Tab-separated table of C-alpha atoms in Angstrom:
chain	number	residue	atom	x	y	z
A	1	MET	CA	2.293	2.067	39.312
A	2	ASN	CA	3.605	-1.457	39.746
A	3	ALA	CA	6.148	-2.237	37.025
A	4	ALA	CA	4.689	-5.738	36.667
A	5	LEU	CA	1.571	-4.181	35.143
A	6	ARG	CA	3.465	-2.745	32.225
A	7	LEU	CA	2.175	-4.380	29.045
A	8	ARG	CA	3.989	-5.090	25.853
A	9	PHE	CA	2.934	-6.490	22.531
A	10	THR	CA	4.544	-9.622	21.118
A	11	ALA	CA	5.461	-9.254	17.471
A	12	TYR	CA	7.991	-6.448	17.869
A	13	ALA	CA	8.158	-5.420	21.502
A	14	GLN	CA	9.628	-8.813	22.380
A	15	ARG	CA	12.303	-8.224	19.769
A	16	GLY	CA	13.049	-4.805	21.251
A	17	LEU	CA	12.470	-2.953	17.977
A	18	ALA	CA	9.771	-0.590	19.228
A	19	ARG	CA	9.912	-1.005	23.009
A	20	ASP	CA	11.277	2.456	23.783
A	21	MET	CA	8.829	4.183	21.440
A	22	ILE	CA	5.779	2.487	22.936
A	23	ALA	CA	7.013	3.085	26.488
A	24	ARG	CA	7.353	6.796	25.816
A	25	ARG	CA	3.895	6.965	24.270
A	26	SER	CA	2.345	5.060	27.171
A	27	ILE	CA	3.946	7.407	29.720
A	28	HIS	CA	2.811	10.419	27.722
A	29	SER	CA	-0.735	9.113	27.540
A	30	SER	CA	-0.895	8.565	31.307
A	31	PHE	CA	-0.785	12.333	31.868
A	32	LEU	CA	-3.976	12.842	29.853
A	33	VAL	CA	-6.308	11.156	32.326
A	34	ALA	CA	-8.280	12.396	35.333
A	35	LYS	CA	-6.283	12.301	38.570
A	36	ASP	CA	-9.118	11.139	40.808
A	37	TYR	CA	-9.190	7.636	39.325
A	38	PRO	CA	-7.439	4.700	40.999
A	39	GLU	CA	-4.033	3.655	39.758
A	40	HIS	CA	-4.265	2.447	36.168
A	41	ILE	CA	-2.412	2.245	32.865
A	42	LEU	CA	-3.554	3.372	29.445
A	43	LEU	CA	-2.875	0.759	26.781
A	44	SER	CA	-1.819	2.384	23.506
A	45	MET	CA	-2.124	1.108	19.953
A	46	PRO	CA	1.173	-0.769	19.453
A	47	ALA	CA	3.420	-0.571	16.407
A	48	LEU	CA	3.256	-4.217	15.345
A	49	SER	CA	5.572	-3.590	12.384
A	50	PRO	CA	8.285	-1.005	11.667
A	51	THR	CA	6.170	0.598	8.923
A	52	MET	CA	2.873	0.614	10.818
A	53	GLU	CA	1.366	4.080	11.318
A	54	ILE	CA	-2.298	3.243	11.948
A	55	GLY	CA	-4.176	0.081	12.906
A	56	THR	CA	-7.736	-1.181	13.049
A	57	ILE	CA	-9.028	-3.363	15.861
A	58	SER	CA	-10.891	-6.107	14.051
A	59	GLN	CA	-11.963	-8.022	17.166
A	60	TRP	CA	-11.730	-7.647	20.936
A	61	GLU	CA	-10.902	-10.950	22.606
A	62	LEU	CA	-11.400	-9.551	26.145
A	63	GLN	CA	-14.257	-7.449	27.475
A	64	GLU	CA	-14.532	-4.939	30.304
A	65	GLY	CA	-14.106	-6.654	33.655
A	66	ASP	CA	-12.192	-9.641	32.279
A	67	SER	CA	-8.969	-10.676	33.927
A	68	PHE	CA	-5.854	-11.560	31.950
A	69	SER	CA	-2.429	-13.059	32.412
A	70	ALA	CA	0.798	-13.172	30.465
A	71	GLY	CA	0.237	-14.362	26.898
A	72	THR	CA	-3.487	-13.544	26.805
A	73	VAL	CA	-4.624	-12.027	23.510
A	74	LEU	CA	-6.309	-8.662	24.104
A	75	CYS	CA	-7.457	-8.005	20.528
A	76	SER	CA	-6.697	-8.633	16.862
A	77	VAL	CA	-5.131	-5.647	15.099
A	78	GLU	CA	-5.262	-5.189	11.353
A	79	THR	CA	-1.921	-3.672	10.354
A	80	ASP	CA	-0.559	-2.520	7.015
A	81	LYS	CA	0.636	-6.060	6.291
A	82	ALA	CA	-1.506	-8.594	8.140
A	83	THR	CA	-3.861	-9.144	11.049
A	84	MET	CA	-1.841	-9.749	14.209
A	85	ASP	CA	-2.626	-10.517	17.850
A	86	PHE	CA	-1.914	-7.961	20.572
A	87	GLU	CA	-0.738	-10.169	23.444
A	88	LEU	CA	-0.509	-9.014	27.052
A	89	GLN	CA	2.649	-9.664	28.998
A	90	ASP	CA	1.555	-9.565	32.660
A	91	ASP	CA	-1.533	-9.862	34.871
A	92	GLY	CA	-4.400	-7.436	35.439
A	93	PHE	CA	-8.024	-6.529	34.667
A	94	ILE	CA	-9.653	-4.704	31.752
A	95	ALA	CA	-11.284	-1.626	33.316
A	96	LYS	CA	-12.419	0.223	30.180
A	97	ILE	CA	-12.350	-0.295	26.406
A	98	LEU	CA	-11.878	3.086	24.718
A	99	ARG	CA	-12.142	2.104	21.046
A	100	GLU	CA	-15.065	0.081	19.713
A	101	GLY	CA	-17.144	-0.022	16.546
A	102	SER	CA	-16.468	2.830	14.148
A	103	GLU	CA	-13.977	4.357	16.605
A	104	ALA	CA	-11.746	1.272	16.301
A	105	VAL	CA	-10.864	2.045	12.662
A	106	ASP	CA	-7.595	3.734	11.598
A	107	ILE	CA	-6.262	4.287	15.107
A	108	PRO	CA	-2.859	6.057	15.118
A	109	VAL	CA	0.029	4.250	16.778
A	110	GLY	CA	0.280	5.412	20.386
A	111	ALA	CA	-3.396	6.378	20.754
A	112	PRO	CA	-5.082	4.940	23.908
A	113	ILE	CA	-7.318	1.929	23.280
A	114	ALA	CA	-8.008	0.512	26.758
A	115	VAL	CA	-7.537	1.034	30.509
A	116	VAL	CA	-6.151	-1.720	32.737
A	117	VAL	CA	-5.888	-1.936	36.517
A	118	GLU	CA	-4.104	-4.235	38.901
A	119	GLU	CA	-6.862	-4.690	41.496
A	120	GLU	CA	-10.322	-6.092	40.701
A	121	GLU	CA	-12.050	-3.760	43.193
A	122	ASP	CA	-10.946	-0.755	41.090
A	123	LEU	CA	-13.049	-1.801	38.071
A	124	GLY	CA	-16.212	0.022	39.121
A	125	ALA	CA	-14.464	3.391	39.261
A	126	PHE	CA	-13.966	3.386	35.476
A	127	SER	CA	-17.556	2.868	34.332
A	128	ASP	CA	-17.850	6.529	33.244
A	129	TYR	CA	-14.188	6.993	32.380
A	130	VAL	CA	-13.297	9.549	29.684
A	131	LEU	CA	-9.989	11.041	28.632
A	132	GLU	CA	-9.339	14.607	29.735
A	133	ALA	CA	-7.753	15.290	26.364
A	134	GLU	CA	-11.169	15.146	24.712
A	135	ALA	CA	-12.467	18.239	26.559
A	136	PRO	CA	-9.841	20.740	25.290
A	137	VAL	CA	-10.304	19.459	21.752
A	138	SER	CA	-14.037	19.961	21.863
A	139	ALA	CA	-13.585	23.371	23.504
A	140	ALA	CA	-11.160	24.423	20.814
A	141	ALA	CA	-13.574	23.253	18.160
A	142	ALA	CA	-16.382	25.217	19.810
A	143	ALA	CA	-14.176	28.294	19.968
A	144	GLY	CA	-13.350	27.896	16.315
A	145	GLU	CA	-17.024	27.648	15.457
A	146	SER	CA	-17.840	30.746	17.490
A	147	LYS	CA	-15.205	32.745	15.628
A	148	ALA	CA	-16.365	31.620	12.216
A	149	PRO	CA	-19.290	34.058	11.914
A	150	ASP	CA	-16.929	37.005	12.486
A	151	THR	CA	-14.997	36.230	9.319
A	152	SER	CA	-18.034	35.258	7.270
A	153	SER	CA	-19.438	38.762	7.198
A	154	SER	CA	-16.155	40.420	6.305
A	155	THR	CA	-15.421	41.557	2.798
A	156	PRO	CA	-11.964	41.478	1.267
A	157	ALA	CA	-10.028	44.710	1.199
A	158	VAL	CA	-8.826	46.128	-2.089
A	159	VAL	CA	-5.224	45.093	-2.646
A	160	ASP	CA	-2.551	46.355	-4.993
A	161	ARG	CA	-1.816	43.989	-7.848
A	162	GLU	CA	0.970	43.740	-10.367
A	163	VAL	CA	-1.326	42.470	-13.147
A	164	SER	CA	-4.009	44.090	-15.223
A	165	ALA	CA	-7.680	43.733	-14.316
A	166	GLU	CA	-8.462	41.241	-17.084
A	167	HIS	CA	-5.739	38.880	-15.815
A	168	VAL	CA	-6.595	39.009	-12.121
A	169	LEU	CA	-8.367	35.638	-12.111
A	170	LEU	CA	-6.534	32.477	-13.041
A	171	PRO	CA	-8.515	30.309	-15.500
A	172	SER	CA	-9.510	27.771	-12.855
A	173	ALA	CA	-10.584	30.525	-10.459
A	174	ARG	CA	-12.566	32.298	-13.196
A	175	PHE	CA	-14.390	29.102	-14.149
A	176	LEU	CA	-15.256	28.334	-10.516
A	177	ALA	CA	-16.473	31.873	-9.790
A	178	GLU	CA	-18.569	32.064	-12.961
A	179	SER	CA	-20.117	28.653	-12.263
A	180	LYS	CA	-21.248	30.051	-8.892
A	181	GLY	CA	-22.442	33.310	-10.447
A	182	LEU	CA	-19.987	35.372	-8.369
A	183	ASP	CA	-17.495	38.129	-9.127
A	184	ALA	CA	-14.211	37.104	-7.474
A	185	THR	CA	-12.043	39.902	-8.879
A	186	GLY	CA	-12.165	41.755	-5.537
A	187	LEU	CA	-10.623	38.919	-3.541
A	188	PRO	CA	-7.027	39.240	-2.356
A	189	GLY	CA	-4.947	36.862	-4.432
A	190	SER	CA	-2.240	34.519	-3.243
A	191	GLY	CA	-0.908	33.839	-6.729
A	192	LYS	CA	1.971	35.503	-8.502
A	193	GLY	CA	1.473	39.242	-8.861
A	194	GLY	CA	-1.641	39.138	-6.687
A	195	ARG	CA	-3.602	36.833	-9.009
A	196	VAL	CA	-6.629	35.090	-7.530
A	197	THR	CA	-6.299	31.309	-7.537
A	198	LYS	CA	-8.937	28.618	-7.352
A	199	GLY	CA	-7.924	28.012	-3.738
A	200	ASP	CA	-8.628	31.668	-2.904
A	201	VAL	CA	-12.152	31.360	-4.310
A	202	LEU	CA	-12.796	28.098	-2.476
A	203	ALA	CA	-11.538	29.599	0.783
A	204	ALA	CA	-13.757	32.653	0.352
A	205	ILE	CA	-16.829	30.513	-0.332
A	206	ALA	CA	-16.064	28.240	2.633
A	207	SER	CA	-15.613	31.184	5.027
A	208	GLY	CA	-18.741	32.943	3.785
A	209	THR	CA	-16.903	35.985	2.412
A	210	SER	CA	-19.404	38.111	0.527
A	211	MET	CA	-18.766	38.583	-3.182
A	212	PRO	CA	-20.876	40.588	-5.625
A	213	LEU	CA	-23.021	38.706	-8.087
A	214	LEU	CA	-21.611	38.348	-11.560
A	215	ALA	CA	-23.153	40.810	-14.026
A	216	LYS	CA	-24.931	39.179	-16.956
A	217	GLU	CA	-23.289	39.686	-20.330
A	218	SER	CA	-26.608	40.387	-22.063
A	219	SER	CA	-27.197	43.563	-20.039
A	220	THR	CA	-23.742	45.025	-20.656
A	221	ALA	CA	-23.106	43.869	-24.193
A	222	ALA	CA	-26.431	44.970	-25.685
A	223	PRO	CA	-25.745	48.782	-25.875
A	224	ALA	CA	-22.439	48.180	-27.648
A	225	VAL	CA	-24.173	46.613	-30.651
A	226	SER	CA	-24.840	49.310	-33.252
A	227	SER	CA	-26.098	47.276	-36.179
A	228	PRO	CA	-29.691	46.036	-36.003
A	229	GLN	CA	-30.207	42.331	-35.577
A	230	PRO	CA	-32.236	40.594	-38.283
A	231	ALA	CA	-34.334	38.726	-35.746
A	232	ALA	CA	-34.774	38.757	-32.011
A	233	ALA	CA	-32.988	35.860	-30.383
A	234	ALA	CA	-34.950	33.701	-27.954
A	235	PRO	CA	-34.007	34.378	-24.316
A	236	ALA	CA	-31.586	31.856	-22.910
A	237	THR	CA	-32.977	29.590	-20.221
A	238	PRO	CA	-30.965	29.795	-16.974
A	239	LEU	CA	-29.219	26.558	-16.091
A	240	ALA	CA	-30.979	26.516	-12.736
A	241	ASP	CA	-34.385	26.344	-14.479
A	242	LEU	CA	-33.523	23.415	-16.756
A	243	GLU	CA	-35.381	20.242	-15.930
A	244	ILE	CA	-33.200	17.217	-15.380
A	245	PRO	CA	-35.021	14.051	-16.396
A	246	PRO	CA	-35.024	11.335	-13.741
A	247	VAL	CA	-32.639	8.472	-14.372
A	248	ASP	CA	-33.769	5.019	-13.322
A	249	THR	CA	-30.974	2.790	-12.060
A	250	VAL	CA	-31.232	-0.970	-12.152
A	251	GLY	CA	-29.632	-3.251	-9.608
A	252	THR	CA	-28.176	-2.862	-6.151
A	253	PHE	CA	-24.664	-2.542	-4.805
A	254	ASP	CA	-22.758	-2.683	-1.536
A	255	ASP	CA	-20.085	-0.256	-0.363
A	256	VAL	CA	-17.139	-2.254	0.952
A	257	ALA	CA	-14.608	-0.239	2.929
A	258	ASN	CA	-10.943	-0.845	2.139
A	259	ASN	CA	-8.911	-2.448	4.909
A	260	ASN	CA	-5.631	-0.992	6.114
A	261	MET	CA	-3.583	-3.474	4.119
A	262	ARG	CA	-5.139	-2.484	0.783
A	263	LYS	CA	-4.853	1.222	1.644
A	264	VAL	CA	-1.141	0.870	2.379
A	265	ILE	CA	-0.566	-1.205	-0.771
A	266	ALA	CA	-2.303	1.432	-2.904
A	267	ARG	CA	-0.321	4.260	-1.294
A	268	ARG	CA	3.058	2.558	-1.623
A	269	LEU	CA	2.523	1.406	-5.193
A	270	THR	CA	1.461	4.936	-6.109
A	271	GLU	CA	4.618	6.302	-4.491
A	272	SER	CA	6.716	3.690	-6.307
A	273	LYS	CA	5.214	4.479	-9.689
A	274	ARG	CA	5.663	8.208	-9.091
A	275	GLU	CA	9.165	8.258	-7.605
A	276	VAL	CA	10.930	5.192	-9.032
A	277	PRO	CA	12.039	5.486	-12.697
A	278	HIS	CA	10.537	2.269	-14.098
A	279	TYR	CA	11.533	0.727	-17.385
A	280	TYR	CA	10.678	-2.679	-18.806
A	281	THR	CA	12.418	-5.479	-20.697
A	282	SER	CA	10.500	-8.484	-22.018
A	283	MET	CA	11.573	-11.876	-23.295
A	284	GLU	CA	9.760	-14.975	-24.555
A	285	VAL	CA	11.025	-18.344	-23.332
A	286	GLU	CA	10.076	-21.925	-24.159
A	287	LEU	CA	8.618	-24.082	-21.376
A	288	ASP	CA	8.517	-27.470	-23.075
A	289	ASP	CA	11.708	-28.733	-21.419
A	290	VAL	CA	10.450	-27.473	-18.026
A	291	LEU	CA	7.163	-29.353	-18.460
A	292	LYS	CA	9.103	-32.466	-19.467
A	293	LEU	CA	11.304	-32.160	-16.357
A	294	ARG	CA	8.246	-31.870	-14.112
A	295	LYS	CA	6.789	-35.109	-15.495
A	296	GLN	CA	10.136	-36.840	-15.105
A	297	LEU	CA	10.478	-35.781	-11.437
A	298	VAL	CA	7.002	-37.077	-10.648
A	299	ALA	CA	7.590	-40.386	-12.445
A	300	ASP	CA	11.098	-41.089	-11.138
A	301	HIS	CA	11.155	-39.473	-7.698
A	302	ASP	CA	7.517	-38.697	-6.837
A	303	VAL	CA	8.458	-35.018	-6.455
A	304	LYS	CA	5.864	-32.461	-7.550
A	305	VAL	CA	7.373	-29.159	-8.657
A	306	SER	CA	5.348	-26.266	-10.058
A	307	VAL	CA	6.404	-24.047	-12.947
A	308	ASN	CA	6.516	-21.146	-10.488
A	309	ASP	CA	9.079	-23.016	-8.378
A	310	VAL	CA	11.247	-23.465	-11.459
A	311	ILE	CA	10.929	-19.748	-12.259
A	312	ILE	CA	11.995	-18.835	-8.710
A	313	ARG	CA	15.002	-21.146	-8.963
A	314	CYS	CA	15.987	-19.671	-12.359
A	315	CYS	CA	15.683	-16.115	-10.984
A	316	SER	CA	17.871	-16.920	-7.997
A	317	LEU	CA	20.609	-18.362	-10.212
A	318	ALA	CA	20.359	-15.416	-12.621
A	319	LEU	CA	20.685	-13.032	-9.657
A	320	ARG	CA	23.750	-14.946	-8.528
A	321	ASP	CA	25.268	-14.554	-12.003
A	322	VAL	CA	24.232	-10.881	-12.373
A	323	PRO	CA	24.501	-9.489	-8.811
A	324	GLU	CA	23.925	-5.900	-9.982
A	325	VAL	CA	20.180	-6.673	-10.177
A	326	ASN	CA	20.242	-8.011	-6.611
A	327	GLY	CA	20.548	-4.538	-5.119
A	328	THR	CA	18.513	-1.899	-3.329
A	329	TYR	CA	18.398	1.891	-3.563
A	330	ASP	CA	18.571	4.208	-0.557
A	331	PRO	CA	16.998	7.589	-1.439
A	332	LYS	CA	18.384	9.234	1.699
A	333	THR	CA	22.015	8.637	0.766
A	334	ASP	CA	21.424	8.316	-3.000
A	335	ALA	CA	23.446	5.104	-2.885
A	336	VAL	CA	23.022	1.598	-4.295
A	337	LYS	CA	23.614	-1.324	-1.956
A	338	LEU	CA	24.370	-4.702	-3.505
A	339	GLN	CA	23.041	-7.443	-1.236
A	340	ASP	CA	25.186	-10.420	-0.224
A	341	SER	CA	22.306	-12.913	-0.067
A	342	VAL	CA	19.681	-13.692	-2.708
A	343	ASP	CA	16.274	-13.443	-1.004
A	344	VAL	CA	13.429	-13.777	-3.515
A	345	SER	CA	9.972	-12.491	-2.566
A	346	ILE	CA	6.872	-14.160	-4.020
A	347	ALA	CA	3.682	-12.184	-4.569
A	348	VAL	CA	0.776	-14.034	-2.917
A	349	ALA	CA	-2.870	-12.945	-3.208
A	350	THR	CA	-4.784	-13.145	0.070
A	351	PRO	CA	-8.396	-12.203	0.933
A	352	THR	CA	-7.146	-8.996	2.571
A	353	GLY	CA	-4.676	-7.954	-0.145
A	354	LEU	CA	-1.307	-8.736	-1.688
A	355	ILE	CA	1.644	-9.853	0.447
A	356	THR	CA	5.184	-10.872	-0.525
A	357	PRO	CA	6.658	-13.607	1.705
A	358	ILE	CA	10.394	-14.151	1.334
A	359	VAL	CA	12.352	-17.304	0.509
A	360	PRO	CA	15.753	-16.549	2.112
A	361	ASN	CA	18.980	-17.710	0.443
A	362	THR	CA	17.010	-18.887	-2.565
A	363	ASP	CA	20.079	-19.563	-4.693
A	364	LYS	CA	21.278	-22.163	-2.151
A	365	LEU	CA	18.018	-24.160	-2.167
A	366	GLY	CA	17.096	-27.029	-4.442
A	367	LEU	CA	13.822	-27.313	-6.342
A	368	SER	CA	12.144	-29.539	-3.757
A	369	GLU	CA	13.262	-27.223	-0.919
A	370	ILE	CA	11.866	-24.201	-2.759
A	371	THR	CA	8.602	-26.074	-3.332
A	372	ASP	CA	8.197	-26.884	0.358
A	373	LYS	CA	9.156	-23.367	1.435
A	374	VAL	CA	6.802	-21.622	-0.997
A	375	ARG	CA	3.897	-23.919	-0.132
A	376	ASP	CA	4.364	-23.249	3.588
A	377	LEU	CA	4.737	-19.469	3.202
A	378	ALA	CA	1.786	-19.116	0.820
A	379	GLY	CA	-0.482	-21.174	3.076
A	380	ARG	CA	0.340	-19.187	6.198
A	381	ALA	CA	0.108	-15.911	4.256
A	382	ARG	CA	-3.505	-16.637	3.273
A	383	GLU	CA	-4.285	-17.415	6.910
A	384	GLY	CA	-2.582	-14.209	8.103
A	385	LYS	CA	-0.070	-16.111	10.237
A	386	LEU	CA	3.214	-14.827	8.817
A	387	ALA	CA	5.758	-13.284	11.159
A	388	PRO	CA	6.893	-9.764	10.164
A	389	ASP	CA	10.420	-10.907	9.288
A	390	GLU	CA	8.940	-13.387	6.802
A	391	TYR	CA	7.478	-10.719	4.516
A	392	GLN	CA	9.570	-7.585	5.116
A	393	GLY	CA	12.780	-7.231	3.161
A	394	GLY	CA	13.802	-9.329	0.191
A	395	THR	CA	16.119	-8.395	-2.662
A	396	PHE	CA	14.013	-9.372	-5.697
A	397	CYS	CA	10.364	-10.192	-6.372
A	398	VAL	CA	8.493	-12.601	-8.656
A	399	SER	CA	4.839	-12.025	-9.541
A	400	ASN	CA	3.171	-14.841	-11.485
A	401	LEU	CA	-0.348	-14.445	-12.897
A	402	GLY	CA	-0.091	-17.319	-15.342
A	403	MET	CA	-2.399	-19.520	-13.251
A	404	PHE	CA	-5.124	-16.871	-13.705
A	405	GLY	CA	-4.962	-17.005	-17.505
A	406	ILE	CA	-2.889	-13.818	-17.919
A	407	ASP	CA	-0.484	-13.945	-20.867
A	408	GLU	CA	1.678	-10.959	-19.909
A	409	PHE	CA	1.639	-7.885	-17.671
A	410	SER	CA	3.874	-5.214	-16.135
A	411	ALA	CA	4.491	-5.247	-12.380
A	412	VAL	CA	5.249	-2.273	-10.115
A	413	ILE	CA	8.564	-2.322	-8.246
A	414	ASN	CA	8.373	-2.826	-4.486
A	415	PRO	CA	10.975	-0.406	-2.998
A	416	PRO	CA	13.684	-0.610	-1.826
A	417	GLN	CA	14.034	-3.561	-4.207
A	418	ALA	CA	15.345	-2.617	-7.630
A	419	ALA	CA	13.460	-5.081	-9.835
A	420	ILE	CA	10.459	-7.388	-10.119
A	421	LEU	CA	9.772	-10.105	-12.693
A	422	ALA	CA	6.213	-10.356	-14.039
A	423	VAL	CA	5.435	-13.808	-15.439
A	424	GLY	CA	2.467	-14.790	-17.576
A	425	GLY	CA	1.081	-18.162	-18.548
A	426	GLY	CA	2.404	-20.480	-21.213
A	427	THR	CA	0.583	-20.508	-24.550
A	428	ARG	CA	0.897	-22.979	-27.427
A	429	ARG	CA	2.238	-21.361	-30.604
A	430	VAL	CA	3.476	-22.391	-33.998
A	431	VAL	CA	7.182	-21.535	-34.035
A	432	PRO	CA	9.074	-21.414	-37.346
A	433	THR	CA	12.348	-23.293	-37.450
A	434	PRO	CA	15.540	-21.576	-38.615
A	435	TYR	CA	16.557	-21.981	-42.230
A	436	ILE	CA	19.432	-24.428	-42.791
A	437	ASP	CA	21.587	-23.384	-45.683
A	438	GLY	CA	22.345	-26.199	-48.128
A	439	ALA	CA	19.832	-28.666	-46.671
A	440	GLU	CA	17.670	-30.449	-49.223
A	441	GLU	CA	14.696	-30.543	-46.895
A	442	GLN	CA	14.017	-27.825	-44.332
A	443	PRO	CA	12.571	-28.794	-40.919
A	444	LYS	CA	8.890	-28.110	-40.481
A	445	PRO	CA	7.567	-25.495	-38.018
A	446	SER	CA	6.907	-26.881	-34.560
A	447	ILE	CA	4.410	-26.160	-31.776
A	448	LYS	CA	6.005	-24.801	-28.611
A	449	THR	CA	4.750	-23.588	-25.224
A	450	ILE	CA	5.852	-19.963	-24.960
A	451	MET	CA	5.889	-17.867	-21.798
A	452	THR	CA	6.442	-14.077	-21.628
A	453	ALA	CA	8.591	-12.735	-18.762
A	454	ARG	CA	8.819	-8.979	-18.236
A	455	LEU	CA	11.358	-7.348	-15.917
A	456	SER	CA	10.459	-4.014	-14.285
A	457	ALA	CA	13.696	-2.366	-13.164
A	458	ASP	CA	14.739	0.777	-11.309
A	459	ARG	CA	16.929	2.779	-13.709
A	460	ARG	CA	18.898	4.229	-10.784
A	461	VAL	CA	20.181	0.739	-9.945
A	462	VAL	CA	19.861	-1.412	-13.067
A	463	ASP	CA	20.683	-0.089	-16.516
A	464	GLU	CA	19.445	-1.563	-19.772
A	465	ALA	CA	22.555	-3.625	-20.444
A	466	THR	CA	22.428	-5.177	-16.968
A	467	ALA	CA	18.738	-5.993	-17.386
A	468	SER	CA	19.535	-7.677	-20.702
A	469	LEU	CA	22.228	-9.799	-19.059
A	470	PHE	CA	19.801	-10.858	-16.323
A	471	MET	CA	17.066	-11.795	-18.792
A	472	SER	CA	19.566	-13.741	-20.913
A	473	ALA	CA	20.745	-15.658	-17.835
A	474	PHE	CA	17.117	-16.340	-16.850
A	475	LYS	CA	16.351	-17.670	-20.337
A	476	HIS	CA	19.495	-19.799	-20.288
A	477	TYR	CA	18.482	-21.592	-17.084
A	478	ILE	CA	14.820	-22.048	-17.954
A	479	SER	CA	15.709	-23.352	-21.423
A	480	LYS	CA	18.036	-25.946	-19.842
A	481	PRO	CA	16.183	-26.963	-16.643
A	482	GLU	CA	18.587	-29.881	-16.052
A	483	LEU	CA	21.041	-27.233	-14.786
A	484	LEU	CA	18.645	-26.503	-11.927
A	485	LEU	CA	19.297	-29.968	-10.489
A	486	LEU	CA	23.011	-29.341	-10.021
């Protein structure tokens, strides 16, 4: 095959981060096709980010028979972070699209998605093109189905157990078997001492293994009763014969499938909450001087700075003063790495999910520079136009829900970062003034704008004393915002 027909994707192949991996997968895939077709290349699902494992083709920009050249967008791929374009590098023709509709969802990296050829006259040969790999899979599935009836009719052999008969079934297995009306005590057990587990019962039911019906207690327990009963009890109605009244539901609903980005966010946050030892430290800070500074900057210099920009600037300076918080944890080496640069990530809500663009070297930027940078990153994040290196990495994260009316909340750490600051909105409160000893007249309580900031920290990296130092430094800067102008 002509080397000029070899295709590469832009976002990472051009950087050389995944070129060898995709090349190997493309070569491997080429051996899975019929040999009587003209020369062609199978295009595989590219790894558009280092963490991408699956992708969904949201839209095909080219159709079968279309020609393309270097830089042409083949399709839009929804990755674990954003929707990115799969750009072609050379010239050719689209002979066959292999993934469309429901088959274009959750495609593993390296799986074939299209066939391309170099010559236009070869297009017609691929109208009925199928992958040879599909036939063995279907044959294996058919073979598996044909063998299933052989095991369904078999009954479990009696096995030696190390437990007494009344303890053969684990509680979960006993409940499941009794709910099905089956006696599962004869099943071979995979539990300790030969006990039958719930998984054993489920496997037996799924394979069709015959089990005797469970004997009713009324028939066995009745002869054991010697004393006459004062009155005959009414026969119990079997659960299967109970009438279930119809339930009328009001309203309609739509099932909306989760996109890849939300699936990955849910999986990683679950892993973080399960594996990272979170702990939390909270502090209330006054925002009145910050609000006064904002008005002064607008009046004197026509510079508009948001409260979130001030918070980012305060965090960067606090990280500079307490570098132990500006670290990451490597679970493979069980080591803490303190980062040289302060790169603050900002949580941004987009229509497809949450993304955290990075403001690099935040401690070296002024307020106006942070404002411009955050506005640009947030705008392009909502449009899905961020480059991978603009949202992957970072040493610290800020999540602000104050603009949504949230007073306070606890954020989940984004590994390998060691901490994240959750910021709520400012609320007006009556604050008592400290008592002045010896004064004839004490100052009256005042009304202040109070904001709650809560730090979620990884205990393996940041201990409680270090978190306290960071929060004290943060409060120091936000209480004296004139220091941010230096």
